[in-house]
Amino acid sequence: AEQVVANVETEDETKVALQIAQKRVKQYKRLPIHVAKRRLHGFLARRGFGAEIVRQVLDQIF
């Protein structure tokens, strides 16, 4: 039961992170991709998203 709850929370957290990232990445259009990825990673990490969630979001966006 705990694992099911954890999976749902992770999915919700990933969706929120993806929405935030999609808004933010618009500001990084003119930057090289590696710079945009680095900045977006730092942005999401500073907002408390875990490394796995940040990685999933970056994979979806780039």
PDB file of N, H, CA, C and O in Angstrom:
ATOM      1  N   ALA A   1       0.824  -1.192   0.000  1.00  0.00           N
ATOM      2  CA  ALA A   1       0.000   0.000   0.000  1.00  0.00           C
ATOM      3  C   ALA A   1       0.871   1.261   0.000  1.00  0.00           C
ATOM      4  O   ALA A   1       0.573   2.235  -0.690  1.00  0.00           O
ATOM      5  N   GLU A   2       1.946   1.224   0.782  1.00  0.00           N
ATOM      6  H   GLU A   2       2.189   0.432   1.343  1.00  0.00           H
ATOM      7  CA  GLU A   2       2.823   2.400   0.842  1.00  0.00           C
ATOM      8  C   GLU A   2       3.489   2.654  -0.508  1.00  0.00           C
ATOM      9  O   GLU A   2       3.687   3.801  -0.908  1.00  0.00           O
ATOM     10  N   GLN A   3       3.830   1.574  -1.201  1.00  0.00           N
ATOM     11  H   GLN A   3       3.669   0.642  -0.876  1.00  0.00           H
ATOM     12  CA  GLN A   3       4.491   1.728  -2.495  1.00  0.00           C
ATOM     13  C   GLN A   3       3.540   2.342  -3.520  1.00  0.00           C
ATOM     14  O   GLN A   3       3.960   3.145  -4.354  1.00  0.00           O
ATOM     15  N   VAL A   4       2.275   1.971  -3.462  1.00  0.00           N
ATOM     16  H   VAL A   4       1.934   1.318  -2.785  1.00  0.00           H
ATOM     17  CA  VAL A   4       1.284   2.546  -4.372  1.00  0.00           C
ATOM     18  C   VAL A   4       1.156   4.040  -4.123  1.00  0.00           C
ATOM     19  O   VAL A   4       1.128   4.832  -5.065  1.00  0.00           O
ATOM     20  N   VAL A   5       1.079   4.423  -2.860  1.00  0.00           N
ATOM     21  H   VAL A   5       1.103   3.780  -2.094  1.00  0.00           H
ATOM     22  CA  VAL A   5       0.990   5.842  -2.504  1.00  0.00           C
ATOM     23  C   VAL A   5       2.242   6.574  -2.967  1.00  0.00           C
ATOM     24  O   VAL A   5       2.152   7.681  -3.496  1.00  0.00           O
ATOM     25  N   ALA A   6       3.402   5.967  -2.772  1.00  0.00           N
ATOM     26  H   ALA A   6       3.474   5.067  -2.342  1.00  0.00           H
ATOM     27  CA  ALA A   6       4.655   6.591  -3.195  1.00  0.00           C
ATOM     28  C   ALA A   6       4.683   6.778  -4.709  1.00  0.00           C
ATOM     29  O   ALA A   6       5.150   7.808  -5.196  1.00  0.00           O
ATOM     30  N   ASN A   7       4.185   5.789  -5.461  1.00  0.00           N
ATOM     31  H   ASN A   7       3.806   4.952  -5.065  1.00  0.00           H
ATOM     32  CA  ASN A   7       4.153   5.906  -6.923  1.00  0.00           C
ATOM     33  C   ASN A   7       3.244   7.044  -7.369  1.00  0.00           C
ATOM     34  O   ASN A   7       3.591   7.795  -8.280  1.00  0.00           O
ATOM     35  N   VAL A   8       2.095   7.175  -6.740  1.00  0.00           N
ATOM     36  H   VAL A   8       1.813   6.564  -6.000  1.00  0.00           H
ATOM     37  CA  VAL A   8       1.156   8.249  -7.086  1.00  0.00           C
ATOM     38  C   VAL A   8       1.771   9.603  -6.775  1.00  0.00           C
ATOM     39  O   VAL A   8       1.669  10.536  -7.572  1.00  0.00           O
ATOM     40  N   GLU A   9       2.411   9.710  -5.615  1.00  0.00           N
ATOM     41  H   GLU A   9       2.495   8.953  -4.967  1.00  0.00           H
ATOM     42  CA  GLU A   9       3.048  10.979  -5.242  1.00  0.00           C
ATOM     43  C   GLU A   9       4.163  11.328  -6.221  1.00  0.00           C
ATOM     44  O   GLU A   9       4.314  12.489  -6.602  1.00  0.00           O
ATOM     45  N   THR A  10       4.941  10.335  -6.628  1.00  0.00           N
ATOM     46  H   THR A  10       4.818   9.392  -6.318  1.00  0.00           H
ATOM     47  CA  THR A  10       6.030  10.579  -7.564  1.00  0.00           C
ATOM     48  C   THR A  10       5.487  11.031  -8.916  1.00  0.00           C
ATOM     49  O   THR A  10       6.040  11.939  -9.536  1.00  0.00           O
ATOM     50  N   GLU A  11       4.402  10.399  -9.376  1.00  0.00           N
ATOM     51  H   GLU A  11       3.952   9.662  -8.873  1.00  0.00           H
ATOM     52  CA  GLU A  11       3.799  10.800 -10.648  1.00  0.00           C
ATOM     53  C   GLU A  11       3.286  12.235 -10.579  1.00  0.00           C
ATOM     54  O   GLU A  11       3.489  13.015 -11.510  1.00  0.00           O
ATOM     55  N   ASP A  12       2.625  12.583  -9.480  1.00  0.00           N
ATOM     56  H   ASP A  12       2.461  11.950  -8.724  1.00  0.00           H
ATOM     57  CA  ASP A  12       2.120  13.947  -9.319  1.00  0.00           C
ATOM     58  C   ASP A  12       3.266  14.944  -9.279  1.00  0.00           C
ATOM     59  O   ASP A  12       3.202  16.003  -9.903  1.00  0.00           O
ATOM     60  N   GLU A  13       4.308  14.601  -8.546  1.00  0.00           N
ATOM     61  H   GLU A  13       4.361  13.741  -8.039  1.00  0.00           H
ATOM     62  CA  GLU A  13       5.460  15.488  -8.423  1.00  0.00           C
ATOM     63  C   GLU A  13       6.136  15.668  -9.784  1.00  0.00           C
ATOM     64  O   GLU A  13       6.578  16.766 -10.125  1.00  0.00           O
ATOM     65  N   THR A  14       6.212  14.596 -10.548  1.00  0.00           N
ATOM     66  H   THR A  14       5.853  13.704 -10.271  1.00  0.00           H
ATOM     67  CA  THR A  14       6.806  14.676 -11.880  1.00  0.00           C
ATOM     68  C   THR A  14       5.977  15.572 -12.791  1.00  0.00           C
ATOM     69  O   THR A  14       6.530  16.362 -13.556  1.00  0.00           O
ATOM     70  N   LYS A  15       4.658  15.457 -12.713  1.00  0.00           N
ATOM     71  H   LYS A  15       4.208  14.816 -12.090  1.00  0.00           H
ATOM     72  CA  LYS A  15       3.780  16.306 -13.533  1.00  0.00           C
ATOM     73  C   LYS A  15       3.960  17.777 -13.186  1.00  0.00           C
ATOM     74  O   LYS A  15       4.029  18.627 -14.074  1.00  0.00           O
ATOM     75  N   VAL A  16       4.036  18.073 -11.901  1.00  0.00           N
ATOM     76  H   VAL A  16       3.980  17.382 -11.179  1.00  0.00           H
ATOM     77  CA  VAL A  16       4.221  19.459 -11.460  1.00  0.00           C
ATOM     78  C   VAL A  16       5.569  19.982 -11.948  1.00  0.00           C
ATOM     79  O   VAL A  16       5.659  21.094 -12.468  1.00  0.00           O
ATOM     80  N   ALA A  17       6.614  19.175 -11.778  1.00  0.00           N
ATOM     81  H   ALA A  17       6.541  18.272 -11.355  1.00  0.00           H
ATOM     82  CA  ALA A  17       7.948  19.583 -12.220  1.00  0.00           C
ATOM     83  C   ALA A  17       7.972  19.810 -13.725  1.00  0.00           C
ATOM     84  O   ALA A  17       8.609  20.748 -14.204  1.00  0.00           O
ATOM     85  N   LEU A  18       7.282  18.957 -14.470  1.00  0.00           N
ATOM     86  H   LEU A  18       6.764  18.195 -14.081  1.00  0.00           H
ATOM     87  CA  LEU A  18       7.242  19.101 -15.923  1.00  0.00           C
ATOM     88  C   LEU A  18       6.533  20.391 -16.330  1.00  0.00           C
ATOM     89  O   LEU A  18       6.981  21.087 -17.241  1.00  0.00           O
ATOM     90  N   GLN A  19       5.445  20.705 -15.666  1.00  0.00           N
ATOM     91  H   GLN A  19       5.081  20.140 -14.925  1.00  0.00           H
ATOM     92  CA  GLN A  19       4.719  21.944 -15.972  1.00  0.00           C
ATOM     93  C   GLN A  19       5.590  23.166 -15.696  1.00  0.00           C
ATOM     94  O   GLN A  19       5.643  24.094 -16.503  1.00  0.00           O
ATOM     95  N   ILE A  20       6.262  23.161 -14.569  1.00  0.00           N
ATOM     96  H   ILE A  20       6.219  22.407 -13.914  1.00  0.00           H
ATOM     97  CA  ILE A  20       7.145  24.276 -14.214  1.00  0.00           C
ATOM     98  C   ILE A  20       8.285  24.385 -15.231  1.00  0.00           C
ATOM     99  O   ILE A  20       8.622  25.479 -15.684  1.00  0.00           O
ATOM    100  N   ALA A  21       8.867  23.246 -15.578  1.00  0.00           N
ATOM    101  H   ALA A  21       8.593  22.358 -15.209  1.00  0.00           H
ATOM    102  CA  ALA A  21       9.999  23.234 -16.502  1.00  0.00           C
ATOM    103  C   ALA A  21       9.593  23.718 -17.889  1.00  0.00           C
ATOM    104  O   ALA A  21      10.353  24.434 -18.541  1.00  0.00           O
ATOM    105  N   GLN A  22       8.409  23.336 -18.343  1.00  0.00           N
ATOM    106  H   GLN A  22       7.791  22.755 -17.813  1.00  0.00           H
ATOM    107  CA  GLN A  22       7.958  23.761 -19.669  1.00  0.00           C
ATOM    108  C   GLN A  22       7.795  25.273 -19.741  1.00  0.00           C
ATOM    109  O   GLN A  22       8.055  25.879 -20.781  1.00  0.00           O
ATOM    110  N   LYS A  23       7.372  25.875 -18.658  1.00  0.00           N
ATOM    111  H   LYS A  23       7.161  25.384 -17.813  1.00  0.00           H
ATOM    112  CA  LYS A  23       7.270  27.336 -18.634  1.00  0.00           C
ATOM    113  C   LYS A  23       8.659  27.968 -18.631  1.00  0.00           C
ATOM    114  O   LYS A  23       8.913  28.944 -19.337  1.00  0.00           O
ATOM    115  N   ARG A  24       9.547  27.400 -17.830  1.00  0.00           N
ATOM    116  H   ARG A  24       9.341  26.607 -17.256  1.00  0.00           H
ATOM    117  CA  ARG A  24      10.871  27.983 -17.650  1.00  0.00           C
ATOM    118  C   ARG A  24      11.761  27.819 -18.881  1.00  0.00           C
ATOM    119  O   ARG A  24      12.554  28.705 -19.201  1.00  0.00           O
ATOM    120  N   VAL A  25      11.629  26.690 -19.567  1.00  0.00           N
ATOM    121  H   VAL A  25      10.985  25.970 -19.308  1.00  0.00           H
ATOM    122  CA  VAL A  25      12.524  26.403 -20.690  1.00  0.00           C
ATOM    123  C   VAL A  25      12.342  27.411 -21.827  1.00  0.00           C
ATOM    124  O   VAL A  25      13.246  27.582 -22.644  1.00  0.00           O
ATOM    125  N   LYS A  26      11.208  28.066 -21.891  1.00  0.00           N
ATOM    126  H   LYS A  26      10.473  27.927 -21.227  1.00  0.00           H
ATOM    127  CA  LYS A  26      10.977  29.092 -22.914  1.00  0.00           C
ATOM    128  C   LYS A  26      11.997  30.224 -22.792  1.00  0.00           C
ATOM    129  O   LYS A  26      12.362  30.848 -23.789  1.00  0.00           O
ATOM    130  N   GLN A  27      12.449  30.481 -21.579  1.00  0.00           N
ATOM    131  H   GLN A  27      12.152  29.974 -20.770  1.00  0.00           H
ATOM    132  CA  GLN A  27      13.428  31.546 -21.355  1.00  0.00           C
ATOM    133  C   GLN A  27      14.821  31.139 -21.830  1.00  0.00           C
ATOM    134  O   GLN A  27      15.697  31.987 -21.999  1.00  0.00           O
ATOM    135  N   TYR A  28      15.020  29.846 -22.044  1.00  0.00           N
ATOM    136  H   TYR A  28      14.308  29.157 -21.907  1.00  0.00           H
ATOM    137  CA  TYR A  28      16.343  29.328 -22.394  1.00  0.00           C
ATOM    138  C   TYR A  28      16.483  28.998 -23.878  1.00  0.00           C
ATOM    139  O   TYR A  28      17.447  28.337 -24.264  1.00  0.00           O
ATOM    140  N   LYS A  29      15.553  29.437 -24.714  1.00  0.00           N
ATOM    141  H   LYS A  29      14.769  29.974 -24.401  1.00  0.00           H
ATOM    142  CA  LYS A  29      15.550  29.068 -26.135  1.00  0.00           C
ATOM    143  C   LYS A  29      16.850  29.413 -26.850  1.00  0.00           C
ATOM    144  O   LYS A  29      17.323  28.643 -27.687  1.00  0.00           O
ATOM    145  N   ARG A  30      17.414  30.541 -26.533  1.00  0.00           N
ATOM    146  H   ARG A  30      17.030  31.166 -25.853  1.00  0.00           H
ATOM    147  CA  ARG A  30      18.590  31.007 -27.277  1.00  0.00           C
ATOM    148  C   ARG A  30      19.899  30.426 -26.755  1.00  0.00           C
ATOM    149  O   ARG A  30      20.959  30.667 -27.333  1.00  0.00           O
ATOM    150  N   LEU A  31      19.832  29.678 -25.686  1.00  0.00           N
ATOM    151  H   LEU A  31      18.971  29.483 -25.217  1.00  0.00           H
ATOM    152  CA  LEU A  31      21.039  29.101 -25.103  1.00  0.00           C
ATOM    153  C   LEU A  31      21.363  27.757 -25.747  1.00  0.00           C
ATOM    154  O   LEU A  31      20.473  27.079 -26.261  1.00  0.00           O
ATOM    155  N   PRO A  32      22.639  27.375 -25.718  1.00  0.00           N
ATOM    156  CA  PRO A  32      22.978  26.011 -26.156  1.00  0.00           C
ATOM    157  C   PRO A  32      22.245  24.988 -25.274  1.00  0.00           C
ATOM    158  O   PRO A  32      21.953  25.257 -24.108  1.00  0.00           O
ATOM    159  N   ILE A  33      21.958  23.832 -25.839  1.00  0.00           N
ATOM    160  H   ILE A  33      22.195  23.613 -26.786  1.00  0.00           H
ATOM    161  CA  ILE A  33      21.163  22.836 -25.115  1.00  0.00           C
ATOM    162  C   ILE A  33      21.815  22.434 -23.796  1.00  0.00           C
ATOM    163  O   ILE A  33      21.127  22.306 -22.784  1.00  0.00           O
ATOM    164  N   HIS A  34      23.132  22.233 -23.793  1.00  0.00           N
ATOM    165  H   HIS A  34      23.691  22.337 -24.616  1.00  0.00           H
ATOM    166  CA  HIS A  34      23.772  21.792 -22.549  1.00  0.00           C
ATOM    167  C   HIS A  34      23.659  22.856 -21.451  1.00  0.00           C
ATOM    168  O   HIS A  34      23.555  22.517 -20.272  1.00  0.00           O
ATOM    169  N   VAL A  35      23.678  24.108 -21.821  1.00  0.00           N
ATOM    170  H   VAL A  35      23.762  24.384 -22.779  1.00  0.00           H
ATOM    171  CA  VAL A  35      23.530  25.190 -20.842  1.00  0.00           C
ATOM    172  C   VAL A  35      22.088  25.241 -20.342  1.00  0.00           C
ATOM    173  O   VAL A  35      21.848  25.405 -19.146  1.00  0.00           O
ATOM    174  N   ALA A  36      21.139  25.101 -21.249  1.00  0.00           N
ATOM    175  H   ALA A  36      21.334  24.967 -22.221  1.00  0.00           H
ATOM    176  CA  ALA A  36      19.726  25.110 -20.869  1.00  0.00           C
ATOM    177  C   ALA A  36      19.416  23.953 -19.929  1.00  0.00           C
ATOM    178  O   ALA A  36      18.691  24.128 -18.949  1.00  0.00           O
ATOM    179  N   LYS A  37      19.957  22.772 -20.216  1.00  0.00           N
ATOM    180  H   LYS A  37      20.546  22.629 -21.011  1.00  0.00           H
ATOM    181  CA  LYS A  37      19.738  21.607 -19.342  1.00  0.00           C
ATOM    182  C   LYS A  37      20.296  21.870 -17.948  1.00  0.00           C
ATOM    183  O   LYS A  37      19.646  21.591 -16.941  1.00  0.00           O
ATOM    184  N   ARG A  38      21.504  22.408 -17.906  1.00  0.00           N
ATOM    185  H   ARG A  38      22.033  22.635 -18.723  1.00  0.00           H
ATOM    186  CA  ARG A  38      22.151  22.668 -16.621  1.00  0.00           C
ATOM    187  C   ARG A  38      21.349  23.675 -15.803  1.00  0.00           C
ATOM    188  O   ARG A  38      21.138  23.490 -14.604  1.00  0.00           O
ATOM    189  N   ARG A  39      20.912  24.730 -16.455  1.00  0.00           N
ATOM    190  H   ARG A  39      21.083  24.881 -17.429  1.00  0.00           H
ATOM    191  CA  ARG A  39      20.146  25.758 -15.740  1.00  0.00           C
ATOM    192  C   ARG A  39      18.800  25.229 -15.270  1.00  0.00           C
ATOM    193  O   ARG A  39      18.373  25.519 -14.152  1.00  0.00           O
ATOM    194  N   LEU A  40      18.136  24.460 -16.110  1.00  0.00           N
ATOM    195  H   LEU A  40      18.484  24.224 -17.017  1.00  0.00           H
ATOM    196  CA  LEU A  40      16.841  23.904 -15.741  1.00  0.00           C
ATOM    197  C   LEU A  40      16.994  22.896 -14.607  1.00  0.00           C
ATOM    198  O   LEU A  40      16.156  22.834 -13.707  1.00  0.00           O
ATOM    199  N   HIS A  41      18.058  22.112 -14.652  1.00  0.00           N
ATOM    200  H   HIS A  41      18.739  22.163 -15.383  1.00  0.00           H
ATOM    201  CA  HIS A  41      18.335  21.155 -13.576  1.00  0.00           C
ATOM    202  C   HIS A  41      18.499  21.897 -12.258  1.00  0.00           C
ATOM    203  O   HIS A  41      17.892  21.524 -11.254  1.00  0.00           O
ATOM    204  N   GLY A  42      19.306  22.930 -12.255  1.00  0.00           N
ATOM    205  H   GLY A  42      19.800  23.233 -13.070  1.00  0.00           H
ATOM    206  CA  GLY A  42      19.516  23.713 -11.042  1.00  0.00           C
ATOM    207  C   GLY A  42      18.241  24.376 -10.558  1.00  0.00           C
ATOM    208  O   GLY A  42      17.972  24.418  -9.358  1.00  0.00           O
ATOM    209  N   PHE A  43      17.463  24.890 -11.486  1.00  0.00           N
ATOM    210  H   PHE A  43      17.681  24.856 -12.461  1.00  0.00           H
ATOM    211  CA  PHE A  43      16.203  25.551 -11.151  1.00  0.00           C
ATOM    212  C   PHE A  43      15.267  24.589 -10.429  1.00  0.00           C
ATOM    213  O   PHE A  43      14.716  24.923  -9.380  1.00  0.00           O
ATOM    214  N   LEU A  44      15.087  23.397 -10.990  1.00  0.00           N
ATOM    215  H   LEU A  44      15.535  23.125 -11.842  1.00  0.00           H
ATOM    216  CA  LEU A  44      14.189  22.415 -10.377  1.00  0.00           C
ATOM    217  C   LEU A  44      14.742  21.898  -9.047  1.00  0.00           C
ATOM    218  O   LEU A  44      13.989  21.690  -8.096  1.00  0.00           O
ATOM    219  N   ALA A  45      16.047  21.696  -8.987  1.00  0.00           N
ATOM    220  H   ALA A  45      16.658  21.865  -9.760  1.00  0.00           H
ATOM    221  CA  ALA A  45      16.661  21.204  -7.751  1.00  0.00           C
ATOM    222  C   ALA A  45      16.491  22.218  -6.619  1.00  0.00           C
ATOM    223  O   ALA A  45      16.230  21.837  -5.478  1.00  0.00           O
ATOM    224  N   ARG A  46      16.634  23.483  -6.926  1.00  0.00           N
ATOM    225  H   ARG A  46      16.846  23.792  -7.853  1.00  0.00           H
ATOM    226  CA  ARG A  46      16.462  24.515  -5.897  1.00  0.00           C
ATOM    227  C   ARG A  46      15.027  24.587  -5.398  1.00  0.00           C
ATOM    228  O   ARG A  46      14.775  25.072  -4.295  1.00  0.00           O
ATOM    229  N   ARG A  47      14.099  24.113  -6.195  1.00  0.00           N
ATOM    230  H   ARG A  47      14.305  23.720  -7.091  1.00  0.00           H
ATOM    231  CA  ARG A  47      12.695  24.090  -5.778  1.00  0.00           C
ATOM    232  C   ARG A  47      12.321  22.796  -5.071  1.00  0.00           C
ATOM    233  O   ARG A  47      11.150  22.562  -4.773  1.00  0.00           O
ATOM    234  N   GLY A  48      13.311  21.958  -4.804  1.00  0.00           N
ATOM    235  H   GLY A  48      14.262  22.148  -5.046  1.00  0.00           H
ATOM    236  CA  GLY A  48      13.095  20.780  -3.967  1.00  0.00           C
ATOM    237  C   GLY A  48      12.777  19.492  -4.691  1.00  0.00           C
ATOM    238  O   GLY A  48      12.438  18.499  -4.047  1.00  0.00           O
ATOM    239  N   PHE A  49      12.874  19.474  -6.011  1.00  0.00           N
ATOM    240  H   PHE A  49      13.149  20.280  -6.534  1.00  0.00           H
ATOM    241  CA  PHE A  49      12.616  18.232  -6.736  1.00  0.00           C
ATOM    242  C   PHE A  49      13.851  17.344  -6.674  1.00  0.00           C
ATOM    243  O   PHE A  49      14.979  17.824  -6.789  1.00  0.00           O
ATOM    244  N   GLY A  50      13.630  16.061  -6.493  1.00  0.00           N
ATOM    245  H   GLY A  50      12.714  15.671  -6.400  1.00  0.00           H
ATOM    246  CA  GLY A  50      14.720  15.101  -6.389  1.00  0.00           C
ATOM    247  C   GLY A  50      15.414  14.871  -7.719  1.00  0.00           C
ATOM    248  O   GLY A  50      14.894  15.215  -8.780  1.00  0.00           O
ATOM    249  N   ALA A  51      16.597  14.284  -7.640  1.00  0.00           N
ATOM    250  H   ALA A  51      17.020  14.004  -6.778  1.00  0.00           H
ATOM    251  CA  ALA A  51      17.417  14.071  -8.831  1.00  0.00           C
ATOM    252  C   ALA A  51      16.720  13.191  -9.862  1.00  0.00           C
ATOM    253  O   ALA A  51      16.814  13.459 -11.060  1.00  0.00           O
ATOM    254  N   GLU A  52      16.027  12.154  -9.423  1.00  0.00           N
ATOM    255  H   GLU A  52      15.951  11.936  -8.450  1.00  0.00           H
ATOM    256  CA  GLU A  52      15.350  11.251 -10.360  1.00  0.00           C
ATOM    257  C   GLU A  52      14.225  11.968 -11.104  1.00  0.00           C
ATOM    258  O   GLU A  52      14.055  11.785 -12.309  1.00  0.00           O
ATOM    259  N   ILE A  53      13.472  12.769 -10.392  1.00  0.00           N
ATOM    260  H   ILE A  53      13.610  12.918  -9.413  1.00  0.00           H
ATOM    261  CA  ILE A  53      12.380  13.515 -11.027  1.00  0.00           C
ATOM    262  C   ILE A  53      12.941  14.535 -12.008  1.00  0.00           C
ATOM    263  O   ILE A  53      12.424  14.685 -13.114  1.00  0.00           O
ATOM    264  N   VAL A  54      13.987  15.229 -11.610  1.00  0.00           N
ATOM    265  H   VAL A  54      14.407  15.108 -10.711  1.00  0.00           H
ATOM    266  CA  VAL A  54      14.615  16.215 -12.501  1.00  0.00           C
ATOM    267  C   VAL A  54      15.117  15.526 -13.764  1.00  0.00           C
ATOM    268  O   VAL A  54      14.948  16.050 -14.865  1.00  0.00           O
ATOM    269  N   ARG A  55      15.732  14.353 -13.613  1.00  0.00           N
ATOM    270  H   ARG A  55      15.869  13.927 -12.718  1.00  0.00           H
ATOM    271  CA  ARG A  55      16.237  13.616 -14.774  1.00  0.00           C
ATOM    272  C   ARG A  55      15.096  13.232 -15.715  1.00  0.00           C
ATOM    273  O   ARG A  55      15.219  13.369 -16.932  1.00  0.00           O
ATOM    274  N   GLN A  56      13.995  12.753 -15.155  1.00  0.00           N
ATOM    275  H   GLN A  56      13.895  12.641 -14.166  1.00  0.00           H
ATOM    276  CA  GLN A  56      12.842  12.372 -15.983  1.00  0.00           C
ATOM    277  C   GLN A  56      12.300  13.575 -16.754  1.00  0.00           C
ATOM    278  O   GLN A  56      11.970  13.471 -17.935  1.00  0.00           O
ATOM    279  N   VAL A  57      12.213  14.701 -16.078  1.00  0.00           N
ATOM    280  H   VAL A  57      12.480  14.786 -15.119  1.00  0.00           H
ATOM    281  CA  VAL A  57      11.693  15.914 -16.720  1.00  0.00           C
ATOM    282  C   VAL A  57      12.627  16.367 -17.839  1.00  0.00           C
ATOM    283  O   VAL A  57      12.171  16.708 -18.930  1.00  0.00           O
ATOM    284  N   LEU A  58      13.924  16.370 -17.572  1.00  0.00           N
ATOM    285  H   LEU A  58      14.294  16.093 -16.685  1.00  0.00           H
ATOM    286  CA  LEU A  58      14.882  16.781 -18.600  1.00  0.00           C
ATOM    287  C   LEU A  58      14.823  15.846 -19.805  1.00  0.00           C
ATOM    288  O   LEU A  58      14.920  16.297 -20.946  1.00  0.00           O
ATOM    289  N   ASP A  59      14.663  14.542 -19.556  1.00  0.00           N
ATOM    290  H   ASP A  59      14.585  14.176 -18.629  1.00  0.00           H
ATOM    291  CA  ASP A  59      14.550  13.583 -20.662  1.00  0.00           C
ATOM    292  C   ASP A  59      13.314  13.861 -21.511  1.00  0.00           C
ATOM    293  O   ASP A  59      13.352  13.704 -22.732  1.00  0.00           O
ATOM    294  N   GLN A  60      12.235  14.267 -20.883  1.00  0.00           N
ATOM    295  H   GLN A  60      12.204  14.395 -19.892  1.00  0.00           H
ATOM    296  CA  GLN A  60      11.006  14.542 -21.623  1.00  0.00           C
ATOM    297  C   GLN A  60      11.103  15.840 -22.429  1.00  0.00           C
ATOM    298  O   GLN A  60      10.580  15.925 -23.539  1.00  0.00           O
ATOM    299  N   ILE A  61      11.764  16.832 -21.875  1.00  0.00           N
ATOM    300  H   ILE A  61      12.189  16.762 -20.972  1.00  0.00           H
ATOM    301  CA  ILE A  61      11.832  18.135 -22.538  1.00  0.00           C
ATOM    302  C   ILE A  61      12.885  18.159 -23.644  1.00  0.00           C
ATOM    303  O   ILE A  61      12.653  18.707 -24.722  1.00  0.00           O
ATOM    304  N   PHE A  62      14.038  17.564 -23.370  1.00  0.00           N
ATOM    305  H   PHE A  62      14.227  17.119 -22.495  1.00  0.00           H
ATOM    306  CA  PHE A  62      15.127  17.614 -24.361  1.00  0.00           C
ATOM    307  C   PHE A  62      15.192  16.300 -25.079  1.00  0.00           C
ATOM    308  O   PHE A  62      16.035  16.117 -25.957  1.00  0.00           O
TER     309      PHE A  62
END
